[in-house]
PDB file of C-alpha atoms in Angstrom:
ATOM      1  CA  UNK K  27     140.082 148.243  82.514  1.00  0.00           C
ATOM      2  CA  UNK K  28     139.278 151.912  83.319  1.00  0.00           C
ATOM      3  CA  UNK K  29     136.325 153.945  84.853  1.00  0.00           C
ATOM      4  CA  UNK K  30     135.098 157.223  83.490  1.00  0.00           C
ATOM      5  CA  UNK K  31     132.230 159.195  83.858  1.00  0.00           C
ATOM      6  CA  UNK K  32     131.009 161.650  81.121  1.00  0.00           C
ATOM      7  CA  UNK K  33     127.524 163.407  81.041  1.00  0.00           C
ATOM      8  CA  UNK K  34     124.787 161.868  79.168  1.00  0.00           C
ATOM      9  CA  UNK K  35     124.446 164.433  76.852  1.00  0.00           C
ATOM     10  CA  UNK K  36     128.150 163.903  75.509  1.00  0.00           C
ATOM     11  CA  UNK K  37     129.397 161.479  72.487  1.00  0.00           C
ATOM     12  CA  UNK K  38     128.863 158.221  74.473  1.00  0.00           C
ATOM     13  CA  UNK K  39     131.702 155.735  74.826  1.00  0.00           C
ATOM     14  CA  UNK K  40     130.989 152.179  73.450  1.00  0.00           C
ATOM     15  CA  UNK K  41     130.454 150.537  76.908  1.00  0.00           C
ATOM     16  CA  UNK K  42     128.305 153.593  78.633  1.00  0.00           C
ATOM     17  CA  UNK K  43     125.732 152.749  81.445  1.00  0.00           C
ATOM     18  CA  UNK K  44     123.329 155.468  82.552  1.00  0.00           C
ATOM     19  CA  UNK K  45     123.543 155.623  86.545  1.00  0.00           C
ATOM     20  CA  UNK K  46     121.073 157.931  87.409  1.00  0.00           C
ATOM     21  CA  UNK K  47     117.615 156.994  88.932  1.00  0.00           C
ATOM     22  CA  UNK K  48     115.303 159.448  86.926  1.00  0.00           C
ATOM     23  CA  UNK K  49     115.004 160.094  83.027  1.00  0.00           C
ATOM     24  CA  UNK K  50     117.110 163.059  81.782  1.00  0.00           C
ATOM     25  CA  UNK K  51     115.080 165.751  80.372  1.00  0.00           C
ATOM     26  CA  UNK K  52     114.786 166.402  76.665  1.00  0.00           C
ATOM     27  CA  UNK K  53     116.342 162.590  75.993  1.00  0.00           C
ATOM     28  CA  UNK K  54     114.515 160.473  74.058  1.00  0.00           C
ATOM     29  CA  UNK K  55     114.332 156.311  75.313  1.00  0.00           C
ATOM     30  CA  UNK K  56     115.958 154.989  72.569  1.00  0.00           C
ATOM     31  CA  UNK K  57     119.017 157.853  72.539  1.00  0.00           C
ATOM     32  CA  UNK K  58     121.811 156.040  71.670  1.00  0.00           C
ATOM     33  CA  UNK K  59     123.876 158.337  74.338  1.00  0.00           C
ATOM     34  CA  UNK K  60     122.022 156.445  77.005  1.00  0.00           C
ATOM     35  CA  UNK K  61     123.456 153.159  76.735  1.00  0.00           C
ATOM     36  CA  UNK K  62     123.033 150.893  79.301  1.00  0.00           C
ATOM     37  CA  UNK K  63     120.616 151.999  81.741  1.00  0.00           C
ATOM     38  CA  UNK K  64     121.285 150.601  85.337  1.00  0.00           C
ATOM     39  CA  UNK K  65     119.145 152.992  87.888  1.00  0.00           C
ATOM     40  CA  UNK K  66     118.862 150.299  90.356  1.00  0.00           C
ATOM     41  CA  UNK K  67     122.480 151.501  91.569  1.00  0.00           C
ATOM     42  CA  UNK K  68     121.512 155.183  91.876  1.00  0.00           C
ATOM     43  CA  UNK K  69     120.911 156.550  95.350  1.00  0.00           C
ATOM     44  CA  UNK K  70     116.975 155.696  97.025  1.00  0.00           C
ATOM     45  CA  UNK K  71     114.706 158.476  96.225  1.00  0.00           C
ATOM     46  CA  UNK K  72     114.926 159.527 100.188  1.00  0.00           C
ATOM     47  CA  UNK K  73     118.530 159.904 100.324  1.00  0.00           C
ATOM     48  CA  UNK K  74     118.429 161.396  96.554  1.00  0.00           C
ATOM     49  CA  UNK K  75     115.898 164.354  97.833  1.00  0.00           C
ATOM     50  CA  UNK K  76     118.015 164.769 101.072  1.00  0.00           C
ATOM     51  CA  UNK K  77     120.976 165.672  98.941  1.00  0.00           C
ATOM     52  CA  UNK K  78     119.059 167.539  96.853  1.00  0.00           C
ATOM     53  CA  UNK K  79     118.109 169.775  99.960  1.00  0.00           C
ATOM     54  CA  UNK K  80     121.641 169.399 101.685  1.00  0.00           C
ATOM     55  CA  UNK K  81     123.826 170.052  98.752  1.00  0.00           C
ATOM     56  CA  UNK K  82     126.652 171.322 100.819  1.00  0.00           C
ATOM     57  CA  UNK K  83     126.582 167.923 102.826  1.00  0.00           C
ATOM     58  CA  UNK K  84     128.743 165.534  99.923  1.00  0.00           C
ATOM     59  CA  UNK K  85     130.269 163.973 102.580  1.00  0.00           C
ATOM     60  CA  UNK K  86     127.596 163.121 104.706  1.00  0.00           C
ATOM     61  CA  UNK K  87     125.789 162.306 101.161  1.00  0.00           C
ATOM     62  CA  UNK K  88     128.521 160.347  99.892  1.00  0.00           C
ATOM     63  CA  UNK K  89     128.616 158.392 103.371  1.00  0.00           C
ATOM     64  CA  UNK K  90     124.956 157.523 103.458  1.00  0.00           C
ATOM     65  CA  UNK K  91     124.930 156.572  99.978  1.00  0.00           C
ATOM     66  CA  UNK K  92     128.094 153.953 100.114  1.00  0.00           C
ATOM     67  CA  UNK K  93     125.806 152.341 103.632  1.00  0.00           C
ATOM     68  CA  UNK K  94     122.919 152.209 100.952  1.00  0.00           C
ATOM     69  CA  UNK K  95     125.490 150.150  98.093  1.00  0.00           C
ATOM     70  CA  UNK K  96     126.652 147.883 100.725  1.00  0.00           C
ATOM     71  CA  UNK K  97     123.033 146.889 101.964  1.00  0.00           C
ATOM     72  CA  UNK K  98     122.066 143.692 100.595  1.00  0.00           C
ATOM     73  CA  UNK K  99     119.266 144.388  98.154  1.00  0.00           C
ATOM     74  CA  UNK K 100     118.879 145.930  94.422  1.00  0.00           C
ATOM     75  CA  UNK K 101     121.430 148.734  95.058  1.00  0.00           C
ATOM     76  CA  UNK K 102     123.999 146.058  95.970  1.00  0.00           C
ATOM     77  CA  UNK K 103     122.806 143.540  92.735  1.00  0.00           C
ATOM     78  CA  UNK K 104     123.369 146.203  90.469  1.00  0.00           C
ATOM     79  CA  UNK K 105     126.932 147.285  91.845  1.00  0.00           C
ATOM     80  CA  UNK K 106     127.568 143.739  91.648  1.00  0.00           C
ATOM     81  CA  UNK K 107     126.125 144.036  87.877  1.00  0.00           C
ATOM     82  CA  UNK K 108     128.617 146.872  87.267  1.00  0.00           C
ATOM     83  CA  UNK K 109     131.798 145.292  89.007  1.00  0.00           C
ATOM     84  CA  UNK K 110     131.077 142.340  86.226  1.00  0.00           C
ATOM     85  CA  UNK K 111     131.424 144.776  83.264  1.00  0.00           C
ATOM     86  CA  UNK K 112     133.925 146.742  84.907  1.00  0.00           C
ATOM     87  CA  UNK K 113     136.030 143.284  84.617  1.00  0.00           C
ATOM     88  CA  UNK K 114     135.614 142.880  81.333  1.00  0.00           C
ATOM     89  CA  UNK K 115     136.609 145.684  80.415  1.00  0.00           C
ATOM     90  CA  UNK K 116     136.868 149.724  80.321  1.00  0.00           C
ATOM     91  CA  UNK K 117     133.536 151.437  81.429  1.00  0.00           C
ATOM     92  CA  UNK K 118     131.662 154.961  80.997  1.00  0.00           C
ATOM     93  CA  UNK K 119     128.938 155.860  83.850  1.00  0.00           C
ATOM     94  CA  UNK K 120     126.901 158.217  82.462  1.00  0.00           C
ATOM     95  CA  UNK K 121     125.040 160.761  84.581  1.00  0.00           C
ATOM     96  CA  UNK K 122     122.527 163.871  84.022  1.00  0.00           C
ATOM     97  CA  UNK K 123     123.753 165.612  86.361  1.00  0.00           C
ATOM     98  CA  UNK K 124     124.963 169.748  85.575  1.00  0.00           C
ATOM     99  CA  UNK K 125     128.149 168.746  87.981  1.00  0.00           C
ATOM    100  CA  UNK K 126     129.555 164.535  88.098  1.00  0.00           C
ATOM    101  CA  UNK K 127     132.096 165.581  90.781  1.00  0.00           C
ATOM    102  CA  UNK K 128     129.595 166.597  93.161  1.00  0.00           C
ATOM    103  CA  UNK K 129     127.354 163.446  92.314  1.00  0.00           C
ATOM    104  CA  UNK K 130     126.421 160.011  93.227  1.00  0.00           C
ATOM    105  CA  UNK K 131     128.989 158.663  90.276  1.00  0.00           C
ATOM    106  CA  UNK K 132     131.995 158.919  92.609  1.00  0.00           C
ATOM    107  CA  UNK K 133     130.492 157.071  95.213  1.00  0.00           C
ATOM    108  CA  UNK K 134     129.986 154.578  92.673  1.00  0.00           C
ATOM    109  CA  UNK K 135     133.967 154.365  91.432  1.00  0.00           C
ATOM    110  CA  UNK K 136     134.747 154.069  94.611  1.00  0.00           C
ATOM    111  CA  UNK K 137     132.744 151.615  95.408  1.00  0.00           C
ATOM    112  CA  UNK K 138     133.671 149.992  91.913  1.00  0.00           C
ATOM    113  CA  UNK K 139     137.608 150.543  93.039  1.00  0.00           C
ATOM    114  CA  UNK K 140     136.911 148.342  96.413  1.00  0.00           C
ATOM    115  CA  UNK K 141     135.893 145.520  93.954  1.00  0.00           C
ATOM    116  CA  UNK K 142     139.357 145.773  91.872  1.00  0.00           C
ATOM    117  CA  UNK K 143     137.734 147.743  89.007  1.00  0.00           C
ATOM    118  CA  UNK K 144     139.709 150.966  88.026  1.00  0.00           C
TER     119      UNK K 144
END
């Protein structure tokens, strides 16, 4: 079992799932680089437009975010829907995003890696 995250726009890997709240431009819906499309676990639109003004704040961003994951509600049901296919086996999150490092995706694998998935 491994986690990786590419960009959507790349050759996807067979068991890719899109983490990213919002549509990625010039990507049709049936894109076959999309996969799996799980936006549930993506950061709330609030804390997503905070960071968006705040980019220099990952930390802070990263912090909020992991408080949002651990919240019981969708964000949590759809980690919880990603910790099952992480178990069964490797797994590609996909984001939009010009920069992953810098994103909400490695909030998520650590998040993932405090549920045994790797």
């Amino acid at each position: 079992m491994t986690v990786s995250i590419a960009r959507v726009y790349d050759a996807p890997d067979d068991h890719r799932v899109f983490v990213d709240r919002l549509w990625p431009r010039g990507v049709h819906k049936d894109d076959p680089r999309i996969g799996r499309w799980l936006k549930e676990v993506a950061p709330s639109n609030e804390l997503r437009k905070w960071y968006h003004a705040h980019p220099d704040e990952y930390d802070a961003f990263s912090a909020r975010y992991r408080a949002e994951l651990d919240e019981p509600g969708p964000q949590a049901d759809a980690l919880a829907e990603l910790v099952r296919l992480g178990t069964d086996g490797d797994l590609e999150l996909a984001t939009a995003t010009k920069d992953p490092s810098t994103s909400h995706v490695p909030t998520i694998v650590a998040a993932l890696a405090d549920h045994g998935v790797r």
